[in-house]
CSV table of C-alpha atoms and ligand atoms in Angstrom, one decimal:
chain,number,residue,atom,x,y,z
A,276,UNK,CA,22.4,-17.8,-8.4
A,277,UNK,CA,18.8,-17.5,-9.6
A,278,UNK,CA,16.6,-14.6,-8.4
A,279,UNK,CA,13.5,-12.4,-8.5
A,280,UNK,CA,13.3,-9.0,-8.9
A,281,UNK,CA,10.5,-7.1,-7.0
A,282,UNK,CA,9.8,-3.7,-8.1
A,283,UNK,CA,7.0,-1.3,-6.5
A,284,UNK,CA,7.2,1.9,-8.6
A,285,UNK,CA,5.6,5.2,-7.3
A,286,UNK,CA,5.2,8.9,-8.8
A,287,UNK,CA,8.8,10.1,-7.2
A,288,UNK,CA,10.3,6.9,-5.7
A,289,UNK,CA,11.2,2.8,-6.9
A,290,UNK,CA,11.6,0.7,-4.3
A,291,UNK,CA,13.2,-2.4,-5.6
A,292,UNK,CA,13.9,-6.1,-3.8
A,293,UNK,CA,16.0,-9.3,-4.9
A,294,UNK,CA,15.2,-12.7,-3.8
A,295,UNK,CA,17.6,-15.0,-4.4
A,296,UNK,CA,15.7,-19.0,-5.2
A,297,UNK,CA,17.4,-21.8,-3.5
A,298,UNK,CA,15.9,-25.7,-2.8
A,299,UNK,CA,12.5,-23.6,-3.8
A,300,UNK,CA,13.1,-20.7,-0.9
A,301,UNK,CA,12.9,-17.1,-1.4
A,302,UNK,CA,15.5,-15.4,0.9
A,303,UNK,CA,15.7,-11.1,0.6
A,304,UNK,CA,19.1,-10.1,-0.3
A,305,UNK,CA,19.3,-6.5,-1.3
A,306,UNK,CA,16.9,-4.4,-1.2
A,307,UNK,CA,17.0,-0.6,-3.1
A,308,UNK,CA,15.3,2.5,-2.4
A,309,UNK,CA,15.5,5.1,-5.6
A,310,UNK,CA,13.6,8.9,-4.1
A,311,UNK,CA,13.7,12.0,-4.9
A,312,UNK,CA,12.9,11.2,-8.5
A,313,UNK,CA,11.6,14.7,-10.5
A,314,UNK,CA,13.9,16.7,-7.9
A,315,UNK,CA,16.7,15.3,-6.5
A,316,UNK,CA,17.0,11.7,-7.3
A,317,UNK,CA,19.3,9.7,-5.0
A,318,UNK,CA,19.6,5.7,-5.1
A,319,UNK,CA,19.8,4.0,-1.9
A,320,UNK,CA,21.2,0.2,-2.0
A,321,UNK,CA,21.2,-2.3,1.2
A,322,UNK,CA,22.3,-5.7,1.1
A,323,UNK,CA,23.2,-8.5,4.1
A,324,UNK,CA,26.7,-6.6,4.1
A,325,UNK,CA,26.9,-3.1,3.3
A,326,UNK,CA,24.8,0.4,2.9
A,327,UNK,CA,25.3,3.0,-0.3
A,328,UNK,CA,23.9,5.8,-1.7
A,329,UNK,CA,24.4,7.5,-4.8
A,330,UNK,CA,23.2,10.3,-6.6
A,331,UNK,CA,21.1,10.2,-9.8
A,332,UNK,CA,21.1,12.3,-12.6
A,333,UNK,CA,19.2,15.1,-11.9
A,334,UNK,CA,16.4,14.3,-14.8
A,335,UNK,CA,16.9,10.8,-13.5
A,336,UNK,CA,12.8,9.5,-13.5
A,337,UNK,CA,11.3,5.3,-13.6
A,338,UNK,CA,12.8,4.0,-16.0
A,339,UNK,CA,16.6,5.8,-15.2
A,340,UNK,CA,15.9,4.4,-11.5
A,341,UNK,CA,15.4,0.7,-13.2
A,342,UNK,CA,18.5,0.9,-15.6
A,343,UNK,CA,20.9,1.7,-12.5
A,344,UNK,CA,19.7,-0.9,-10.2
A,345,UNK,CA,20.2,-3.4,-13.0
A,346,UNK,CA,23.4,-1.9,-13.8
A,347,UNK,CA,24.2,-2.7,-9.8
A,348,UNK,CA,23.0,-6.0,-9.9
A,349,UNK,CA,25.0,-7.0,-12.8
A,350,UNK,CA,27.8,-5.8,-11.3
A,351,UNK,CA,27.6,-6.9,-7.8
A,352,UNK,CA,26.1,-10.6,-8.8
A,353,UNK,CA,27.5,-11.3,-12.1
A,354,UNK,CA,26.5,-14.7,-12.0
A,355,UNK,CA,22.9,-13.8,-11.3
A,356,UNK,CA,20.3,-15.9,-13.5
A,357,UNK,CA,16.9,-13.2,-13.1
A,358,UNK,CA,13.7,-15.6,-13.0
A,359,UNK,CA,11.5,-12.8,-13.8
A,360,UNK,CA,10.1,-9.5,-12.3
A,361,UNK,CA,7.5,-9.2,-10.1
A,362,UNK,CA,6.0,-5.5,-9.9
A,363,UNK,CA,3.2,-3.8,-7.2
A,364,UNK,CA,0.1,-2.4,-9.7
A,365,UNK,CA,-1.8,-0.4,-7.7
A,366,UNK,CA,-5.5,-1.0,-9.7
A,367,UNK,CA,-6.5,-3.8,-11.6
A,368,UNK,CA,-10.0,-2.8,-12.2
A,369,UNK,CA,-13.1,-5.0,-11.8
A,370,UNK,CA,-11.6,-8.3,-13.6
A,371,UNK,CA,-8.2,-8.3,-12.4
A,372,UNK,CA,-8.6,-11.2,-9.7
A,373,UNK,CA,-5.2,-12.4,-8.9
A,374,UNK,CA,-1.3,-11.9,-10.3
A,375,UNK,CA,-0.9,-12.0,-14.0
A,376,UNK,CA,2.1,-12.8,-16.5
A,377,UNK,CA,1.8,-9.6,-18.6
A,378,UNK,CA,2.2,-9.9,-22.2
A,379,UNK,CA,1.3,-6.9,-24.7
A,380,UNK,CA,-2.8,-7.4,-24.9
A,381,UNK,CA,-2.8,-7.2,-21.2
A,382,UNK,CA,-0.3,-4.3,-20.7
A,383,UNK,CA,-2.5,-2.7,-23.2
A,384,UNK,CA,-5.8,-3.7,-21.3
A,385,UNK,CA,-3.4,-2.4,-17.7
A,386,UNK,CA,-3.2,0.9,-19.5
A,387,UNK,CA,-6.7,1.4,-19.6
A,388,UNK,CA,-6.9,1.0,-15.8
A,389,UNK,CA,-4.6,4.0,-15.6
A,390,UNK,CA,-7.7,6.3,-15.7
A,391,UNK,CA,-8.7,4.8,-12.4
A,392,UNK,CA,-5.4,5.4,-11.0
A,393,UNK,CA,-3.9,8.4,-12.6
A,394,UNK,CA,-1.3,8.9,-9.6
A,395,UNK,CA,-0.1,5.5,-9.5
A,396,UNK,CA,-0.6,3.0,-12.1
A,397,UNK,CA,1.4,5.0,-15.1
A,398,UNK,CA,4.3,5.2,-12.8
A,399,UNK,CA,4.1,1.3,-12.6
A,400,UNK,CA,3.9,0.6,-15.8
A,401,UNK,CA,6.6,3.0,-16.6
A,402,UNK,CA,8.6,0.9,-14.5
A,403,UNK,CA,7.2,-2.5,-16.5
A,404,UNK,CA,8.2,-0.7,-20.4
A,405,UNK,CA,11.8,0.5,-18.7
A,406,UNK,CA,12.3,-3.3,-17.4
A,407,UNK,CA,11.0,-4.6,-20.9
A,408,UNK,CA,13.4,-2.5,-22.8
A,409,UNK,CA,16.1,-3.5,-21.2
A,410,UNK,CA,15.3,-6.9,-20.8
A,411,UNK,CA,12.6,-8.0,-23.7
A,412,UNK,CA,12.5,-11.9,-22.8
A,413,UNK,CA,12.5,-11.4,-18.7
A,414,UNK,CA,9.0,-12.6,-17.8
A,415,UNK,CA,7.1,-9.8,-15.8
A,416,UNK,CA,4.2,-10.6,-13.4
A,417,UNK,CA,1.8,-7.7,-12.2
A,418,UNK,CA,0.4,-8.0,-8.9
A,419,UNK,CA,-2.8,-5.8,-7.7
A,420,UNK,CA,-3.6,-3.9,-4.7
A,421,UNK,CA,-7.0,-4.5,-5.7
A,422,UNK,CA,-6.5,-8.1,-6.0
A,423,UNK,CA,-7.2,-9.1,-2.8
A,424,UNK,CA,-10.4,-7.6,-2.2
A,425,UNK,CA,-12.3,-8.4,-5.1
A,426,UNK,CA,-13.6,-10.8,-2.5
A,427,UNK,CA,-15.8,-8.7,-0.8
A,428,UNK,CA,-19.6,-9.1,-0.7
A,429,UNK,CA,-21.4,-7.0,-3.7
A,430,UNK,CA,-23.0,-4.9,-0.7
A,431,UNK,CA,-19.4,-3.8,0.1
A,432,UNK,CA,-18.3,-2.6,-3.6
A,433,UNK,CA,-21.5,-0.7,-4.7
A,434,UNK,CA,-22.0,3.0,-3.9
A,435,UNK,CA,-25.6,4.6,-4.0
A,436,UNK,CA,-25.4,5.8,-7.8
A,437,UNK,CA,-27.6,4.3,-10.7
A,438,UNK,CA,-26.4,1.2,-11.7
A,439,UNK,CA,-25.3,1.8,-14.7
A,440,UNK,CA,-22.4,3.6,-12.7
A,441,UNK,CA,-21.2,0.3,-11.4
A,442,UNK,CA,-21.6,-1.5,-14.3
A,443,UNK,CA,-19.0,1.1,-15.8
A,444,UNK,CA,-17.2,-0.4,-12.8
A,445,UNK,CA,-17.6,2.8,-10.5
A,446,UNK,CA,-17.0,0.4,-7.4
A,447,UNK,CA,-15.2,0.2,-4.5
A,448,UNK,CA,-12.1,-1.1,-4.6
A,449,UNK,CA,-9.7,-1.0,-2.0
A,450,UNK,CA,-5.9,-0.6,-1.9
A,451,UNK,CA,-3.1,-2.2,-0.4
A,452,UNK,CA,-4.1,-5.3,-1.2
A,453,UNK,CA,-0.5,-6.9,-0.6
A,454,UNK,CA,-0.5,-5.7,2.5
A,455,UNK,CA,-3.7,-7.2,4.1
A,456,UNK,CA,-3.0,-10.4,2.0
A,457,UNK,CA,0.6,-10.6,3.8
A,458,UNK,CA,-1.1,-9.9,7.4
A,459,UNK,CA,-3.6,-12.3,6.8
A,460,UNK,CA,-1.0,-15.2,5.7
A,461,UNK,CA,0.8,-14.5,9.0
A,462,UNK,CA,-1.6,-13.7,11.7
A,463,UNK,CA,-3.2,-17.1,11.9
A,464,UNK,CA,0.3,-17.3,13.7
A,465,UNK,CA,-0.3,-15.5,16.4
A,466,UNK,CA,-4.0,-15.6,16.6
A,467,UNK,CA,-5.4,-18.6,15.3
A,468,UNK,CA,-8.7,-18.1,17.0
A,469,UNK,CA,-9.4,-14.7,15.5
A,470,UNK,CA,-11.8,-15.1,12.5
A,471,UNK,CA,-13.0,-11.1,12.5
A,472,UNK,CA,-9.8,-8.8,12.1
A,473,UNK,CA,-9.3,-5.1,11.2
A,474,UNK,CA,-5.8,-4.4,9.8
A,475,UNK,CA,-4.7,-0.8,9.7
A,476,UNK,CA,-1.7,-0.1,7.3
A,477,UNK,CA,-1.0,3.3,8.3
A,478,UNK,CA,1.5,4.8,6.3
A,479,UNK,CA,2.0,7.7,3.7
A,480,UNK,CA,-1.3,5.8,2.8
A,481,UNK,CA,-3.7,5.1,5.1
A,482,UNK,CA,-6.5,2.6,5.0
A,483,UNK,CA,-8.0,0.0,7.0
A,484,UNK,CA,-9.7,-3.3,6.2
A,485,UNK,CA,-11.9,-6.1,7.7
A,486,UNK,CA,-10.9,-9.6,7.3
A,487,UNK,CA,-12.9,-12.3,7.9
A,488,UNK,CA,-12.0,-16.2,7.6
A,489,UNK,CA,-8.9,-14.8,5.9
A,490,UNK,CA,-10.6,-12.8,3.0
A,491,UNK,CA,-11.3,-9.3,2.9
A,492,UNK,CA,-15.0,-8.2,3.1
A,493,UNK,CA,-14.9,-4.0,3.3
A,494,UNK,CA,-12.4,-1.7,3.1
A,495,UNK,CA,-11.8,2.1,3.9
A,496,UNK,CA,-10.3,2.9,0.5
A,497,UNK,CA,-13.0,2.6,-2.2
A,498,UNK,CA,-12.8,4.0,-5.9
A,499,UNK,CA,-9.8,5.2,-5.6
A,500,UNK,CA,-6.9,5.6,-3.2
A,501,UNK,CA,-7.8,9.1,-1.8
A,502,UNK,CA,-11.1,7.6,0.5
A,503,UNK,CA,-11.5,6.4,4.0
A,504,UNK,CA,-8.8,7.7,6.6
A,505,UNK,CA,-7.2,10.8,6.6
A,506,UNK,CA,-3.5,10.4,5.2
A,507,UNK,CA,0.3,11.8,4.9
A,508,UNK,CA,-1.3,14.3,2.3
A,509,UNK,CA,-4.8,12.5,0.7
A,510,UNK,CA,-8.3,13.9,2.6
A,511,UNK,CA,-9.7,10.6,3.4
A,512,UNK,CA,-13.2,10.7,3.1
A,513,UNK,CA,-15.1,13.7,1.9
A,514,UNK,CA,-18.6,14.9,1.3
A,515,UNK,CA,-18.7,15.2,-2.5
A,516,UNK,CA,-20.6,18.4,-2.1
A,517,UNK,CA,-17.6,19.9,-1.0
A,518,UNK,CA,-16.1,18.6,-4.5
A,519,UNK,CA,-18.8,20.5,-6.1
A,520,UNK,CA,-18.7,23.6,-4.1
A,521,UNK,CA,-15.4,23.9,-4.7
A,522,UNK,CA,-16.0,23.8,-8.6
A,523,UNK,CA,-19.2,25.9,-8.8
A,524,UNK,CA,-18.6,28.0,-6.2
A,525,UNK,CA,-15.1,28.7,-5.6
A,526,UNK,CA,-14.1,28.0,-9.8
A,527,UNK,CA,-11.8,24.9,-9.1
A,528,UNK,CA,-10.8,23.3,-12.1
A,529,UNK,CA,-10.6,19.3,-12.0
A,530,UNK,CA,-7.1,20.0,-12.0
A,531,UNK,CA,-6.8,22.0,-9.1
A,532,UNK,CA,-9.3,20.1,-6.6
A,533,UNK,CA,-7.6,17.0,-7.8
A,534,UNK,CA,-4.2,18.6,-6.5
A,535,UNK,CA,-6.1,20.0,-3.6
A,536,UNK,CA,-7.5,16.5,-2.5
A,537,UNK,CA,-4.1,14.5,-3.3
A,538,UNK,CA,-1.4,16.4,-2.6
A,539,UNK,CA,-2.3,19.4,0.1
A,540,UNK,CA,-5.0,18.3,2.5
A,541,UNK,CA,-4.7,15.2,4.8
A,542,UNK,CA,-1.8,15.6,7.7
A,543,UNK,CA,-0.3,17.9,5.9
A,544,UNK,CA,-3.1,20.2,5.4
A,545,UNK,CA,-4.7,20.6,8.4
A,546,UNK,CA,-1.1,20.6,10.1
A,547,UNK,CA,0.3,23.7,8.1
A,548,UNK,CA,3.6,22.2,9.6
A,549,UNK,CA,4.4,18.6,7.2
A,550,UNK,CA,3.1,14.8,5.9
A,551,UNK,CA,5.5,13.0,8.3
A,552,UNK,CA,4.3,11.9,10.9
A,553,UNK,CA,7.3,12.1,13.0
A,554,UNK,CA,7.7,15.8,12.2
A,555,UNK,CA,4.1,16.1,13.5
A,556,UNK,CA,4.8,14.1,16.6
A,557,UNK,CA,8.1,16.1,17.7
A,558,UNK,CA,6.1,19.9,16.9
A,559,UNK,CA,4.7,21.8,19.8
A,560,UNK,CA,2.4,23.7,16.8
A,561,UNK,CA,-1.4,23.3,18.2
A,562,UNK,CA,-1.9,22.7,14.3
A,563,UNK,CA,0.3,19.8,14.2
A,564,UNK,CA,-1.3,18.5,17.6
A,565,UNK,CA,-4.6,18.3,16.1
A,566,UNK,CA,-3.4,17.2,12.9
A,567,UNK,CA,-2.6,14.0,14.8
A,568,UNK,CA,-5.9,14.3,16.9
A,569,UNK,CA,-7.9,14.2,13.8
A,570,UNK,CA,-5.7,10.9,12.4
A,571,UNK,CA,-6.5,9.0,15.2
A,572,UNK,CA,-10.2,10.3,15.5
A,573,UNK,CA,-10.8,9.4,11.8
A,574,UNK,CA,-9.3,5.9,12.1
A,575,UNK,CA,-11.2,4.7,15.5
A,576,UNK,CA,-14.4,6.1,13.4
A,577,UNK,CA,-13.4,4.0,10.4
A,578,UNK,CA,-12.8,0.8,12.7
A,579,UNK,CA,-16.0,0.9,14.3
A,580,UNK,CA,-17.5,1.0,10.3
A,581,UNK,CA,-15.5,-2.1,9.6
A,582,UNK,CA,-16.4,-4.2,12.7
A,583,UNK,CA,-20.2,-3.0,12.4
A,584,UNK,CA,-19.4,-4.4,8.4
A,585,UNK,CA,-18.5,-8.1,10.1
A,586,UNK,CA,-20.6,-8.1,12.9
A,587,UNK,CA,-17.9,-7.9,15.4
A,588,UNK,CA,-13.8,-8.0,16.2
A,589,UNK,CA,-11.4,-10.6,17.3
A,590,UNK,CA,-8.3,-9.2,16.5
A,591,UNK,CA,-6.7,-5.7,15.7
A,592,UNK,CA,-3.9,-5.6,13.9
A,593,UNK,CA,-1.3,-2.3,12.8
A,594,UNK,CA,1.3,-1.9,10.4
A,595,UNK,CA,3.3,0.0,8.0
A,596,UNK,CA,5.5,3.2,8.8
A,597,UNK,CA,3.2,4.4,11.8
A,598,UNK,CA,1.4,1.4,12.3
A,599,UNK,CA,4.7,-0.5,13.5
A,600,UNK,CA,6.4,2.2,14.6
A,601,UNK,CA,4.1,5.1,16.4
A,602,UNK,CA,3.3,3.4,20.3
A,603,UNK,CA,1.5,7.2,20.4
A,604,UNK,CA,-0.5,6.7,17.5
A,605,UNK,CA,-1.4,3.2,18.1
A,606,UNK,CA,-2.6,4.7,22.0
A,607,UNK,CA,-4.5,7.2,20.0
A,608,UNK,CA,-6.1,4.8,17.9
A,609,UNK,CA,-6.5,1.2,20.2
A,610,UNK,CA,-6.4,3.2,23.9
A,611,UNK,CA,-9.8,3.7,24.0
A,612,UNK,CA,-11.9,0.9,22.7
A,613,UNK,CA,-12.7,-0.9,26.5
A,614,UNK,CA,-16.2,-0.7,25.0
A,615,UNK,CA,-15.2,-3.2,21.8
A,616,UNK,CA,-13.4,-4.9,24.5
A,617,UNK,CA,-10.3,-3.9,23.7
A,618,UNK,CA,-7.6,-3.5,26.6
A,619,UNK,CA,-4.3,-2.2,25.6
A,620,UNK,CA,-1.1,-3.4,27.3
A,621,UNK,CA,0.6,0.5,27.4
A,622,UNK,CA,3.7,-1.1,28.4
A,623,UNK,CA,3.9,-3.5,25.6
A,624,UNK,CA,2.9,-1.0,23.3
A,625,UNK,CA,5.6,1.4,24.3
A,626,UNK,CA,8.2,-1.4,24.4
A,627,UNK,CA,6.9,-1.6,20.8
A,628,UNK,CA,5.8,-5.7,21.1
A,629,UNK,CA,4.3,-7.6,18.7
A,630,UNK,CA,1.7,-8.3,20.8
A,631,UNK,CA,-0.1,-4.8,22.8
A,632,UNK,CA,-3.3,-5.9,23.9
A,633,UNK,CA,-3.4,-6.8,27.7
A,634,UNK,CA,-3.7,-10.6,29.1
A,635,UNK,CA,-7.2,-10.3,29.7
A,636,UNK,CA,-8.6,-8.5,26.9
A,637,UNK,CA,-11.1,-10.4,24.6
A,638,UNK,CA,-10.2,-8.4,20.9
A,639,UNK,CA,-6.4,-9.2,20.7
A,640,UNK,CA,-4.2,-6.4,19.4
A,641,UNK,CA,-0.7,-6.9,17.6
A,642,UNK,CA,2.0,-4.7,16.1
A,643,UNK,CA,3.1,-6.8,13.1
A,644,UNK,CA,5.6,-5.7,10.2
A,645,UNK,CA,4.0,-6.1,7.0
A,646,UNK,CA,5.8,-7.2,3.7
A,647,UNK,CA,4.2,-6.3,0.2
A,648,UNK,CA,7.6,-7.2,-1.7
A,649,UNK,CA,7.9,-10.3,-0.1
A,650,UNK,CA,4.1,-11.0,-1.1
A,651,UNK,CA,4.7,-9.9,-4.3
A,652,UNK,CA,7.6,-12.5,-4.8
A,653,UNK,CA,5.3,-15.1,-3.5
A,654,UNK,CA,3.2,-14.7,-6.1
A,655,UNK,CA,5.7,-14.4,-9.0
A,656,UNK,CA,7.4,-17.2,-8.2
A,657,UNK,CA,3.9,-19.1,-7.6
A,658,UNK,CA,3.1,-18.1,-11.9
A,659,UNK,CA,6.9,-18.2,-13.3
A,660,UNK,CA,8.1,-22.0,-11.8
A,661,UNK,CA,5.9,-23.9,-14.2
A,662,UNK,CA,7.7,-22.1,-17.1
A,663,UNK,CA,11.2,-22.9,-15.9
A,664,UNK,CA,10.0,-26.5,-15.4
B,936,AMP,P1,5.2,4.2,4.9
B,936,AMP,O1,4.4,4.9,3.8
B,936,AMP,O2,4.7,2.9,5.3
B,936,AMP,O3,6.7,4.1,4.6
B,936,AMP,O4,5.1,5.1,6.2
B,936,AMP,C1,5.6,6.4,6.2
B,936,AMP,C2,5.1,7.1,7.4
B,936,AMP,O5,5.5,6.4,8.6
B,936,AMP,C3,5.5,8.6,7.6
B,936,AMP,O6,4.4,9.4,8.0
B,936,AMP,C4,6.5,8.5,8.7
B,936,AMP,O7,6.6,9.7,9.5
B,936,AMP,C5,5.9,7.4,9.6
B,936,AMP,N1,6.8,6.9,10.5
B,936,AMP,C6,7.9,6.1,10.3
B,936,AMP,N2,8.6,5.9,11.5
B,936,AMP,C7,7.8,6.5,12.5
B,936,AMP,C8,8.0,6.6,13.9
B,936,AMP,N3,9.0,6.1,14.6
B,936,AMP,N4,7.0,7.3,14.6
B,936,AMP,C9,6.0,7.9,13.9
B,936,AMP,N5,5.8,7.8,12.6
B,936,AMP,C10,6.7,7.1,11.9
């Protein structure tokens, strides 16, 4: 059997996917789920048959998460021929246009992108050295979250610094890249007519982005990943003078605001009670209530940005963990937008369809599960077939 391997590395989890290649198809068929990674790592495996779980070694971190999955795969396909490896990179910087078979000048030209993205990108490329040790001649493709939005009009990437900031590429970015491209392969699908669409992939992560014609033209996330709507633990956005306040004021170090901003604000912050969204949605805690309150307040604000960005909306679109799977949140979010023109179908939404906005209403409005792994094998098979021919 020949397969890719899909690996989306994060600071305390690796989620990994196989796609086995037949007649030129990509079909899923396990899928692995290493967490707890820095406290107590457990790896979770899936295929079309059966469930496990395991336990890790308690120092367990990347690159021990990448040595047992291939130590599963070997076992349970041991006539497995890996194509190559296809890994999620969360920031390509300003050059980084589309997927890219890595060799050492541009791992070495990825690891100066890790400054942009100090929470994510080492922990991918951790992943990339663990996969390269083990297997030195297994081609290895690197596909950006920024990638697909380095379309966007120059208007839409600069902030109001001196230039010479953005020529140091202080732009905006945008993240989840994967994501939107993936929604935007599919939704022509369901809605061919709509040309200006907002896709909200609200997860742990939270942005939002406009799409128009099928390419991305502004996005909620900007530099970095901590920007636009409020998330599991990230601020969203922020006046910076609060950033300064807090360091000239209060005596912050980078450090600590950086902690502050990443890891104890967003739901979890302003809840007092947890990140998860369900926890939040099952509390009777006033805090918790509003936590939620202020989610959905922040994202309808951020949609009107994006549609006032293209002019106008055809087509809504949700996804990711509370995206497809929150009808409350979705109400909170799309239940109030008559004056976009905008009708949600309640019942639809509850019943959790794909499609939520009512018969009549002229922005259509879809739940639709997004797929970043599956993108991401897309592409590596898209750059590796030439070298197996
Ligand atoms: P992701 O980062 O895409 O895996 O999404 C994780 C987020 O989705 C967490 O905040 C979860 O609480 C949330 N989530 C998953 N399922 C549900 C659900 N049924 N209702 C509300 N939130 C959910």
């Amino acid at each position: 059997m020949k397969g890719l391997l899909v690996i989306n590395a994060g600071s305390s989890s690796v989620r990994f996917a196989l796609y086995a290649l037949e007649g030129g198809a990509l079909s899923p068929c396990l899928k692995a789920h290493a967490e707890g990674l820095g406290s107590a790592p457990r790896l979770h495996l899936q295929d079309g048959v059966e469930r496990t779980s395991l336990d890790l070694p308690p120092q367990a971190d990347q690159q021990a998460a990448v040595e047992a999955v291939l130590d599963r795969l070997e076992q349970r396909f041991p006539a497995l021929e890996l194509l190559a490896a296809g890994h999620r990179v969360v920031h390509g910087g300003p050059r980084m246009h589309r997927p890219l078979l890595l060799d050492q000048a541009r791992l070495r030209a990825l690891e100066n992108f890790s400054r942009l993205a100090p929470l994510h990108n080492p922990h991918n490329l951790n992943a990339i050295h663990a996969l390269a040790e083990r297997r030195p001649d297994l081609p290895q493709v690197a596909c950006f979250d920024t990638a697909f939005h380095r379309s966007q009009p120059r208007l839409a990437q600069l902030f109001g610094l001196p230039r010479e900031y953005a020529e140091r590429g202080i732009l905006r970015y945008g993240f989840h890249g994967l994501s939107y491209e993936y929604i935007a392969s599919v939704l022509p699908e369901y809605a061919p007519e709509a040309s200006r669409v907002v896709v909200a992939h609200l997860g742990n992560g939270a942005s939002m982005c406009a799409i128009h014609d099928g390419e991305s033209v502004a996005s909620s996330m900007g530099f970095t990943a901590l920007d636009g709507l409020m998330m599991g633990r990230r601020c969203g956005s922020l006046d910076p003078g609060v950033v300064l306040h807090l360091i000239e004021q209060e005596g912050m170090s980078a450090a600590e605001v950086s902690d502050l901003l990443y890891q104890r604000s967003g739901l979890l912050g302003v809840s007092g009670v947890g990140s998860d969204m369900r926890e939040l949605l099952a509390s009777d805690a006033p805090e918790a209530r509003e936590a939620v309150e202020l989610f959905c307040y922040r994202a309808r604000r951020e949609l009107g940005d994006l549609v006032a960005a293209m002019g106008g909306l055809d087509a809504l679109v949700f996804t990711a963990g509370i995206g497809e799977n929150s009808a409350e949140i979705r109400a909170g979010i799309a239940g109030s937008l008559g004056w976009l023109g905008l009708e949600l179908d309640r019942v639809a939404n509850d019943r959790g369809e794909m499609r939520i906005s009512a018969a009549g209403s002229r922005v259509s409005c879809w739940t639709l599960a997004t797929d970043e792994e599956g993108m991401i094998a897309r592409h590596t098979l898209a750059l590796v077939e030439p070298v197996g021919r």
